[in-house]
CSV table of C-alpha atoms in Angstrom, one decimal:
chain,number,residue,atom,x,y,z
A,1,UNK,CA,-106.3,199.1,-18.3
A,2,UNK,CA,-109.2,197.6,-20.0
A,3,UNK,CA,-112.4,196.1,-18.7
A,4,UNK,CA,-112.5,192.6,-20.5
A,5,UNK,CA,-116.4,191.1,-20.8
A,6,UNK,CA,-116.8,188.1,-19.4
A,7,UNK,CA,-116.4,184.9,-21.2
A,8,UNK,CA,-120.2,183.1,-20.2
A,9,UNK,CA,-123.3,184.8,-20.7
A,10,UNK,CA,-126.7,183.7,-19.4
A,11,UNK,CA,-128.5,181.8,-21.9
A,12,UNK,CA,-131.5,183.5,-21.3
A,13,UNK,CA,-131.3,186.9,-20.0
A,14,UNK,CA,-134.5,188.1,-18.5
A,15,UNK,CA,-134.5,189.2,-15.5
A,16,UNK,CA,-137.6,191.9,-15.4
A,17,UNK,CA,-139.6,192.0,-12.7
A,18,UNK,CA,-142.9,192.0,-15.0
A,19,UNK,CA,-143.8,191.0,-17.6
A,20,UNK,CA,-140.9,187.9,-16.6
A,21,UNK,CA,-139.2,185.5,-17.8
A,22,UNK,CA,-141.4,182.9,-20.3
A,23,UNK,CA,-140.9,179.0,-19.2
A,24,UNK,CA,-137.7,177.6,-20.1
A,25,UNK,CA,-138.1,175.8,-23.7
A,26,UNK,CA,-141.3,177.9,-24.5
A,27,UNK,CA,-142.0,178.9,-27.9
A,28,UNK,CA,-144.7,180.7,-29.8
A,29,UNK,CA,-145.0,178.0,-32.1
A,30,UNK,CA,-145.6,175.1,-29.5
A,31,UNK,CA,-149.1,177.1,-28.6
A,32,UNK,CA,-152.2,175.5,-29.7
A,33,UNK,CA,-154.5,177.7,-31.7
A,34,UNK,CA,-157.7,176.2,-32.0
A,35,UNK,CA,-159.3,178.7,-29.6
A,36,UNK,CA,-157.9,181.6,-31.6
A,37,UNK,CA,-160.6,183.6,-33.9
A,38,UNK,CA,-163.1,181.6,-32.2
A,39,UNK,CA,-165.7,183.6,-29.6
A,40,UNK,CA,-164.3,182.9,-25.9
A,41,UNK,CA,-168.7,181.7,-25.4
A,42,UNK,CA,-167.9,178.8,-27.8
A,43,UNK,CA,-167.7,175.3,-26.6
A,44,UNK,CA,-164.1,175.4,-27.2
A,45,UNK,CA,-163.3,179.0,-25.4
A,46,UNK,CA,-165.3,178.1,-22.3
A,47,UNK,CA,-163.3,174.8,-21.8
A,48,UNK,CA,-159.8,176.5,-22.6
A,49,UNK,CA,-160.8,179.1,-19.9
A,50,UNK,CA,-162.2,176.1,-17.4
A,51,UNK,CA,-159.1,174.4,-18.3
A,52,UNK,CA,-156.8,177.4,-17.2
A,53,UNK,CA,-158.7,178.3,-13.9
A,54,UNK,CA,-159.0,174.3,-13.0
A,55,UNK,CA,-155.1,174.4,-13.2
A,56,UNK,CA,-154.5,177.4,-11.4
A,57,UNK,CA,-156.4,175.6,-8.7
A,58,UNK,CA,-154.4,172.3,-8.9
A,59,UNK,CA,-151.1,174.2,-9.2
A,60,UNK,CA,-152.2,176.7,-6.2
A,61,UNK,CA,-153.7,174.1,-3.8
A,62,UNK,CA,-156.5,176.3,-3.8
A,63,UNK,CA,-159.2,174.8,-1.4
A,64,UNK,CA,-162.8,174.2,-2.6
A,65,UNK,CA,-163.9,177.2,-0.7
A,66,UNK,CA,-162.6,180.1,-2.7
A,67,UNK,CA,-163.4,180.8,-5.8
A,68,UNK,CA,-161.5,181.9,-9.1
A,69,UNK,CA,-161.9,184.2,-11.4
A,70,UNK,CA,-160.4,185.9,-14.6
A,71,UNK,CA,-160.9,189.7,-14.8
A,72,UNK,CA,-159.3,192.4,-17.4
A,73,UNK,CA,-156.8,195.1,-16.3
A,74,UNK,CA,-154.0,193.0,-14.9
A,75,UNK,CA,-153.7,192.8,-11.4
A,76,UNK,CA,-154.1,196.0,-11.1
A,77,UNK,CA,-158.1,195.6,-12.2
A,78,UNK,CA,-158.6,192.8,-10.1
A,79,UNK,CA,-157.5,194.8,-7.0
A,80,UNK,CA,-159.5,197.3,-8.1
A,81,UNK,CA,-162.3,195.8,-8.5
A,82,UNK,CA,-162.3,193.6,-5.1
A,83,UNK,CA,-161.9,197.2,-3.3
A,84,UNK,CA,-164.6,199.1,-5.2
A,85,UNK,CA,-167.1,196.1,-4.5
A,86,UNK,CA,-166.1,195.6,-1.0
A,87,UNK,CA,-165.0,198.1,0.6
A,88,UNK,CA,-167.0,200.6,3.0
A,89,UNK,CA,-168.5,198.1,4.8
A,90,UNK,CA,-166.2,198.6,7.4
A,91,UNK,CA,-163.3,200.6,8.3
A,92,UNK,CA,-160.4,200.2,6.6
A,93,UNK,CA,-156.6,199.6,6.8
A,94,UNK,CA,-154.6,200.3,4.4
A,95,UNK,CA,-150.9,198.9,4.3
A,96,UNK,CA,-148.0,200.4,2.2
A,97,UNK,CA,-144.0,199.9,1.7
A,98,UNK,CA,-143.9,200.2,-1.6
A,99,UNK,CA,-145.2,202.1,-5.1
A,100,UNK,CA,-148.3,199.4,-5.3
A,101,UNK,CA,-149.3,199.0,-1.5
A,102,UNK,CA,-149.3,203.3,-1.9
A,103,UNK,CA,-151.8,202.8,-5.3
A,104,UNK,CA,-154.1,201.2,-3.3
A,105,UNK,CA,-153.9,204.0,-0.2
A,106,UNK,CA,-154.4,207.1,-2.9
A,107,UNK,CA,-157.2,204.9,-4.5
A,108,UNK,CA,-158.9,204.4,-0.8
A,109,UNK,CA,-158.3,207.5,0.1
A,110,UNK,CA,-158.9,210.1,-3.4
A,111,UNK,CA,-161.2,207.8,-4.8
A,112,UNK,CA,-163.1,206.0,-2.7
A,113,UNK,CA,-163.1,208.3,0.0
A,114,UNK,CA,-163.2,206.1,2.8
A,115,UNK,CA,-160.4,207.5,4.9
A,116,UNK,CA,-158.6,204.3,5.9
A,117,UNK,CA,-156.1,204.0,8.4
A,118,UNK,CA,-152.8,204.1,6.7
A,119,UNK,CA,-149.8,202.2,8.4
A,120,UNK,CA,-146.4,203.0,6.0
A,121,UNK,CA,-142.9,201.7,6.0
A,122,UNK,CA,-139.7,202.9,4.2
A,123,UNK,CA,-138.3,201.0,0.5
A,124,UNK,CA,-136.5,198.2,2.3
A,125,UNK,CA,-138.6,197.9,5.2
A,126,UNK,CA,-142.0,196.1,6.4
A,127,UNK,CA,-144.3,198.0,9.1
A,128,UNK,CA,-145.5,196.9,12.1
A,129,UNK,CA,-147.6,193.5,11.3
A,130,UNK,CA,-149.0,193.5,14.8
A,131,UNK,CA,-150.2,196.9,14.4
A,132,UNK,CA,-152.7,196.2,12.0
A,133,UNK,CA,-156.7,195.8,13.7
A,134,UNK,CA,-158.3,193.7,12.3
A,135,UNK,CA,-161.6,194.1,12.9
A,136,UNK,CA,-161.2,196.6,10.0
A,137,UNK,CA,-160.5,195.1,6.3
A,138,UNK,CA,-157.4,195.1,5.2
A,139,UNK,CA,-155.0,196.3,2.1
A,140,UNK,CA,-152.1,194.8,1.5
A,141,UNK,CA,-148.8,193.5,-0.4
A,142,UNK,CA,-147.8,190.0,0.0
A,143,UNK,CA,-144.6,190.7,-2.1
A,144,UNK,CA,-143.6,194.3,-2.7
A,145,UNK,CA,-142.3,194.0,-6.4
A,146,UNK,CA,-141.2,197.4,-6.0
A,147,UNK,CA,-139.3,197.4,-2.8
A,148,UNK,CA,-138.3,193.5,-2.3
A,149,UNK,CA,-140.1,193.2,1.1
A,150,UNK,CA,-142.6,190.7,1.4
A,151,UNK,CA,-144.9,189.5,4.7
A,152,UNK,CA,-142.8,186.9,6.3
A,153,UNK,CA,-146.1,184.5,6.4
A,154,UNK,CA,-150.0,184.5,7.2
A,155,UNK,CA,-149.2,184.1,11.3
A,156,UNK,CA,-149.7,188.1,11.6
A,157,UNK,CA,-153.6,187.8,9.9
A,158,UNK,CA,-155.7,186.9,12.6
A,159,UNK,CA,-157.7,184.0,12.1
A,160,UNK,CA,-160.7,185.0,14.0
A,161,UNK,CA,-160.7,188.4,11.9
A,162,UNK,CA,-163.9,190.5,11.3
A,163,UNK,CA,-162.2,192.1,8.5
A,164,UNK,CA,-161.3,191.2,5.0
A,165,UNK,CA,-158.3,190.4,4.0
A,166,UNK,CA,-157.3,191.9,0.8
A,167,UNK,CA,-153.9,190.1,-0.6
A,168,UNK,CA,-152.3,191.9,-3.9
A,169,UNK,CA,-150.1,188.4,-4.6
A,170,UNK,CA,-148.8,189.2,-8.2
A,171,UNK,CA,-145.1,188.5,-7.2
A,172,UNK,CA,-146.3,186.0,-4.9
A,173,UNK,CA,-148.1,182.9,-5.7
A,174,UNK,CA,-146.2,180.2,-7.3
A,175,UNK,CA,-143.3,181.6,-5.0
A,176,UNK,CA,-144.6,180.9,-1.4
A,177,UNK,CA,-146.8,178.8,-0.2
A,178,UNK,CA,-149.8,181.0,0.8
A,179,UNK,CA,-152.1,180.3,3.3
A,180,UNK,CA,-155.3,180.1,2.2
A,181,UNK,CA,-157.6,180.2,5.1
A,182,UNK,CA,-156.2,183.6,5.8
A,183,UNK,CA,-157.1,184.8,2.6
A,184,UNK,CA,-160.1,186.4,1.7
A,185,UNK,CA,-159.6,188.4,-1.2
A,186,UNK,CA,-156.3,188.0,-3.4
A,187,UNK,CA,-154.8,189.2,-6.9
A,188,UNK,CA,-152.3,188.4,-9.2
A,189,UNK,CA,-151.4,188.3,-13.2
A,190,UNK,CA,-150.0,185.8,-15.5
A,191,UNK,CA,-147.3,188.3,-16.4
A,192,UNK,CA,-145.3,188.0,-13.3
A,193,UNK,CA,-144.0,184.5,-11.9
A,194,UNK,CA,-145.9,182.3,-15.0
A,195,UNK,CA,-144.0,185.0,-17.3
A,196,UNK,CA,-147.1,184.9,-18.9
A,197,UNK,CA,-148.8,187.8,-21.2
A,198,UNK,CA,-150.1,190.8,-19.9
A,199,UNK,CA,-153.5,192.8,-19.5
A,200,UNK,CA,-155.5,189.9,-17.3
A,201,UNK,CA,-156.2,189.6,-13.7
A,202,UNK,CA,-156.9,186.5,-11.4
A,203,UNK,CA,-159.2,187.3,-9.1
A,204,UNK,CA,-159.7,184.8,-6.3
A,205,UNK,CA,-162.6,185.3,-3.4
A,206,UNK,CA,-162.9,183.5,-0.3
A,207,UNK,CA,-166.1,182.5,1.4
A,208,UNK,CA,-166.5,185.4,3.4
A,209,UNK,CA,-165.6,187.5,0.3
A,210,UNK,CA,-168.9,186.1,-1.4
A,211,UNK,CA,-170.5,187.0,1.6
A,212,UNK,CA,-169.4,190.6,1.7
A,213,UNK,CA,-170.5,190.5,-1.9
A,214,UNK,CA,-174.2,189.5,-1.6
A,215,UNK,CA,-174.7,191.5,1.8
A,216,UNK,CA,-173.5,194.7,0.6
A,217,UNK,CA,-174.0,197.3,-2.0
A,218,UNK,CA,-171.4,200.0,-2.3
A,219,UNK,CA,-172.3,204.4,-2.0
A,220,UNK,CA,-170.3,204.5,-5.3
A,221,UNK,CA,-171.5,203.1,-8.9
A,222,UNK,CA,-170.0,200.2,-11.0
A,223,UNK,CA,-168.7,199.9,-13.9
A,224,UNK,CA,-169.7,197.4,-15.9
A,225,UNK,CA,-165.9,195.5,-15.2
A,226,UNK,CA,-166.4,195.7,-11.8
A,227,UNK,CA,-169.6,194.1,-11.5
A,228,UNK,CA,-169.7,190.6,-9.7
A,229,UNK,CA,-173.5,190.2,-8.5
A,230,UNK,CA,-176.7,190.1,-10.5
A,231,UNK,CA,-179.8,190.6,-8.2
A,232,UNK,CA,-177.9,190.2,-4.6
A,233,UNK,CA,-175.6,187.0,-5.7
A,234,UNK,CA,-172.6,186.1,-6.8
A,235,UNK,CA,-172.6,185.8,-11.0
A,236,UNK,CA,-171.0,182.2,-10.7
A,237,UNK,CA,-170.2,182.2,-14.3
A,238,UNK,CA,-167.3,184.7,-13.9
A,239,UNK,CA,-165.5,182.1,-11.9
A,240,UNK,CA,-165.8,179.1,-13.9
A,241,UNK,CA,-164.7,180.7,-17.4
A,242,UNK,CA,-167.2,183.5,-18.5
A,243,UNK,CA,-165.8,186.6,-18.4
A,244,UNK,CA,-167.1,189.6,-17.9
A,245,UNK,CA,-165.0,191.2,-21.1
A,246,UNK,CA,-163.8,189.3,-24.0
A,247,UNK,CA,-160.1,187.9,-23.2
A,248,UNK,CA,-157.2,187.2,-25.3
A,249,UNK,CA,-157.3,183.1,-25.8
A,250,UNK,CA,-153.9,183.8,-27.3
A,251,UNK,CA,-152.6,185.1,-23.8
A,252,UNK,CA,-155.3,182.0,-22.2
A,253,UNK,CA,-153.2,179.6,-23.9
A,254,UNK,CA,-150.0,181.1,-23.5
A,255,UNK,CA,-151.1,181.1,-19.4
A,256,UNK,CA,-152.1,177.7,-20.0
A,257,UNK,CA,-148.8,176.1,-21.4
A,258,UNK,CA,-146.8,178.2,-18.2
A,259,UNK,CA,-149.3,176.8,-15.9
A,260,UNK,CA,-148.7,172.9,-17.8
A,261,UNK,CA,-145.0,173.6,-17.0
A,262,UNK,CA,-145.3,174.4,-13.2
A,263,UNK,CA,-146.9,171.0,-13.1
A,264,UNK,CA,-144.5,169.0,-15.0
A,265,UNK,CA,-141.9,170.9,-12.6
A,266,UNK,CA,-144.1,169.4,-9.5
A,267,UNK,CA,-146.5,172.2,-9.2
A,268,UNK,CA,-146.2,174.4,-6.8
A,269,UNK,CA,-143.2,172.7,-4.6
A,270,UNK,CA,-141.1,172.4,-7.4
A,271,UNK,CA,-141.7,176.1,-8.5
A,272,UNK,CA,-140.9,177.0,-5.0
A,273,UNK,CA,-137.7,175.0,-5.1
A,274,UNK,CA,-136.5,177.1,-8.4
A,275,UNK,CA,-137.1,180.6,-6.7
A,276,UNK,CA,-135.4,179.6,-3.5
A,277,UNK,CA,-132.5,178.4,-5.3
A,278,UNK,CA,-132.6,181.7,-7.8
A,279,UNK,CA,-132.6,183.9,-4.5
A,280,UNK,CA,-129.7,181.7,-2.8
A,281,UNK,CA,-127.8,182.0,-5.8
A,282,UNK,CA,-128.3,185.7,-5.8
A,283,UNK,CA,-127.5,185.8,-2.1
A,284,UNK,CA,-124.2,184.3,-3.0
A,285,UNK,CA,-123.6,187.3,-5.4
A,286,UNK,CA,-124.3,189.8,-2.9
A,287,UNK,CA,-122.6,188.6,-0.3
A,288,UNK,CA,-119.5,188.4,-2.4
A,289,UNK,CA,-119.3,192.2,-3.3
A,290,UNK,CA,-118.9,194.4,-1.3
A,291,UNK,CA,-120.7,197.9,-2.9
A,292,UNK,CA,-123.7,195.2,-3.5
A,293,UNK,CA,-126.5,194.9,-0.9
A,294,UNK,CA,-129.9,193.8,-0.3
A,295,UNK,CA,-132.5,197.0,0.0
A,296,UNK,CA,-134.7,195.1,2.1
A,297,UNK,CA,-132.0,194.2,5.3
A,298,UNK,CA,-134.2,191.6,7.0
A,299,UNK,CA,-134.2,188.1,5.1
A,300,UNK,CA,-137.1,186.7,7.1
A,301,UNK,CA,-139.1,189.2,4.5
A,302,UNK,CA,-136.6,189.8,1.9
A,303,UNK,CA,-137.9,188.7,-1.6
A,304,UNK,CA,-137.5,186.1,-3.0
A,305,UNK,CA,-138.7,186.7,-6.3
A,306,UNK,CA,-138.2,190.4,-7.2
A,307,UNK,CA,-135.1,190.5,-5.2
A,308,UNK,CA,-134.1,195.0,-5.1
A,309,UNK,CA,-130.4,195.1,-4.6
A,310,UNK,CA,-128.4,198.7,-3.6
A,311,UNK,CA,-125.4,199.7,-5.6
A,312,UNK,CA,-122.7,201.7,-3.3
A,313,UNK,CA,-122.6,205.5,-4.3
A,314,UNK,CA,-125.0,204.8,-7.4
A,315,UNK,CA,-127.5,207.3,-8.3
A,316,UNK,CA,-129.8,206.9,-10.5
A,317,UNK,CA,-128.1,207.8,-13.8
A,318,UNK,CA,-125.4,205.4,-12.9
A,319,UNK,CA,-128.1,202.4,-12.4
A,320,UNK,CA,-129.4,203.4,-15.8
A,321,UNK,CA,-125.9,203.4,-17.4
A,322,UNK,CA,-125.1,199.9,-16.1
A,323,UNK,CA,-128.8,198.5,-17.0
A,324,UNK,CA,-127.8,200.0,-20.8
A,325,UNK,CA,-124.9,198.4,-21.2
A,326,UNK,CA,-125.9,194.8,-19.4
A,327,UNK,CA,-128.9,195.4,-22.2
A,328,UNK,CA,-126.7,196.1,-24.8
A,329,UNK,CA,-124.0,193.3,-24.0
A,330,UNK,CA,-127.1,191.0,-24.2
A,331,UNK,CA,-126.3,189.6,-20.7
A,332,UNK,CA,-129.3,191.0,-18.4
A,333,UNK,CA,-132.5,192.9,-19.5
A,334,UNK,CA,-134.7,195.1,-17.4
A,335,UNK,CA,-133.3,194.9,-14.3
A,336,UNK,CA,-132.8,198.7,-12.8
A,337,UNK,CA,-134.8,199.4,-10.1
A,338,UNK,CA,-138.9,200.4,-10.3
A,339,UNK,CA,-138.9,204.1,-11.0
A,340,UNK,CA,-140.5,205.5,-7.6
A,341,UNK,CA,-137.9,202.9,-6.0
A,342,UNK,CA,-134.2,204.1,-4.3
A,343,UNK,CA,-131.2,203.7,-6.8
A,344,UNK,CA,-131.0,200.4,-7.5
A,345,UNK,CA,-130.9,197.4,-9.6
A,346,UNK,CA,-134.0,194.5,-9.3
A,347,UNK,CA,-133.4,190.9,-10.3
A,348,UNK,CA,-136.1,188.4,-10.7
A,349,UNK,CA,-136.0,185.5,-9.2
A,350,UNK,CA,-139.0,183.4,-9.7
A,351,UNK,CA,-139.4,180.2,-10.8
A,352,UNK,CA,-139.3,180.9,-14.5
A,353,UNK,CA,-135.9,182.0,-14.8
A,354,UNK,CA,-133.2,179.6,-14.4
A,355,UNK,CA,-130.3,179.4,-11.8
A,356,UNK,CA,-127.4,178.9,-14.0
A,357,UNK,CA,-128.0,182.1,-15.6
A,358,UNK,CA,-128.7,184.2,-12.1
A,359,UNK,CA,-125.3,182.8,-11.3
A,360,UNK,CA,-123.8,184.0,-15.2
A,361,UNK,CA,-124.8,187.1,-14.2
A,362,UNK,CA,-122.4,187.7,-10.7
A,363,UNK,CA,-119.4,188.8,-13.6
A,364,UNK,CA,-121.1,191.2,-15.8
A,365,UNK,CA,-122.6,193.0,-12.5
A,366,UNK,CA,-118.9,193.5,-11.6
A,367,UNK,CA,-118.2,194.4,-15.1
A,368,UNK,CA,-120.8,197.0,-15.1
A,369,UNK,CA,-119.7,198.3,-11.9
A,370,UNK,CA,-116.0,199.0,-13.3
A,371,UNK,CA,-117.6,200.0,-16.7
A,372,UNK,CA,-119.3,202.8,-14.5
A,373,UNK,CA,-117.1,203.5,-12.1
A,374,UNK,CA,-115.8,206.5,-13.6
């Protein structure tokens, strides 16, 4: 008996977990271009750059108090940089349940050599929260893109804290609303839930970050990248367009037109509404089938962006067979599991994809499943 495709597709089937999804209706052609082959120090690259951090802020809700910043290497440079200008001034805690939170340990552990406290938790799980002492600074995932466990909320991070709080929120913000005044240091990339390009960082510093900053000079040297003071303060130019490296004003105004769409969507509510009603769609999916699950059991800190699902009696060859042919049918792209991850498939779910074509999808996963079966 044959396995007929199904008769709808998803109009637009991206569903990787990074870089995601563009905006619905973007185009390369709707860009403006009067920044490009112009220096990012002109008049006209310093107000693009203002223009994209000022909207970050709007669309963020970002209080007065913190401070943002774009940095090169992705999110992965801006965490990098927060811990090798910040940390050893106190001990250290170092959270992982996933292949990013344990980046950060092996950094803090091979390479800074600070010898944190380490607190782990299984793919699918979240450790202890109340565990966590924090009159140490502290590492830590707000969304695990590899895993699909996220922190519930900001109740767990004291408020009275002696620590820093270090947030890596690439698969976070413009999906929850964070709390800010429990955040003192946090990270994320255009490439994730803006869909924008890669190879930037945002780096965002609280008051008490700043204060870390001009207080304390780290064991280790710089580099150049990594360098936020001049003299024992703050270089304030970093944070209101002048980069420390020359950017991409391509990839500035490509983050700029997915930033104009949040807001024309109602900012940061309205992109919360989309990934809510992406996950719930999914939900409806999983709870249809029975050889689909949810890797991360709990749904008080189940993702609702990179949402990791379980495939009954699918190893990995088997995930890779049904990602192929999902790819090659032209009805879902990317979406087997991170690499270090369980088995598994990973839908995004963020606020750039849209809800008709998470729920296109429920057929060809059964189609996949029977293509496979075998």
């Amino acid at each position: 008996m044959t396995n007929p495709t199904p008769d709808v597709r998803p109009d637009r089937p991206y569903f990787s977990s990074g870089p995601c999804a563009k905006p619905p209706g973007w185009t390369a052609s709707s860009l403006p271009t009067d920044s490009l082959g112009r220096s990012h120090r002109s008049k006209i690259g310093k107000a693009r750059l203002k223009r994209c951090i000022d909207l970050m802020r709007a669309n963020l809700r970002l209080p007065d108090t913190h401070r943002i910043g774009i940095v090169p290497g992705s999110d992965t440079g801006a965490y990098e940089m927060a811990m090798w200008t910040m940390l050893g001034a106190r001990p250290v805690t170092a959270m992982a349940w996933e292949s990013f939170g344990e980046g950060w340990v092996t950094d803090a552990v091979k390479q800074l050599k600070i010898d944190p406290t380490v607190i782990r938790a299984d793919y699918g799980d979240l450790p202890d929260l109340a565990a966590v002492d924090w009159s140490n600074d502290v590492l830590f995932t707000w969304n695990g893109t590899t895993s699909g466990v996220r922190v519930p909320d900001g109740d767990w991070i004291a408020a009275d804290r002696q620590g820093l709080s270090f947030a890596d929120a690439t698969s976070a913000v413009f999906a929850y609303d964070i709390p800010w005044d429990k955040i003192d240091v946090a990270t994320f990339s255009w490439q994730k839930v803006l869909g924008g390009e890669g190879a930037h960082g945002v780096l965002i510093l609280g008051p008490r970050a700043v204060e870390r900053l001009e207080s304390y000079v780290p064991a280790w040297p710089l580099p150049k990248v990594f360098r936020l003071t001049s003299k024992g303060k703050l270089i304030e130019g970093v944070f209101s367009g002048e980069t420390i490296n020359t950017p991409s004003m391509l990839a500035v105004e490509d983050a700029i037109a997915a930033l104009e769409w949040v807001e024309s969507i109602g900012g940061l509510d309205g992109a919360i509404r989309r990934s809510d009603a992406n996950a719930a769609a999914l939900n409806r999916i999983v709870e249809a089938r029975p050889w689909l699950d949810h890797l991360a059991a709990d749904p008080a800190s189940r993702s609702k962006t990179s949402v990791c699902l379980t495939v009954e009696g699918a190893d990995e060859a088997r995930i890779k067979k049904m990602a192929g042919l999902l790819e090659e049918q032209g009805a879902a792209f990317d979406i087997a599991g991170y690499r270090d991850a369980p088995p598994g498939l990973r839908i995004w779910c963020g606020a750039t994809v849209d809800t008709a074509d998470i729920e296109a999808l429920g057929p060809w996963l059964d189609w996949a499943y029977e293509e496979t079966r075998a």
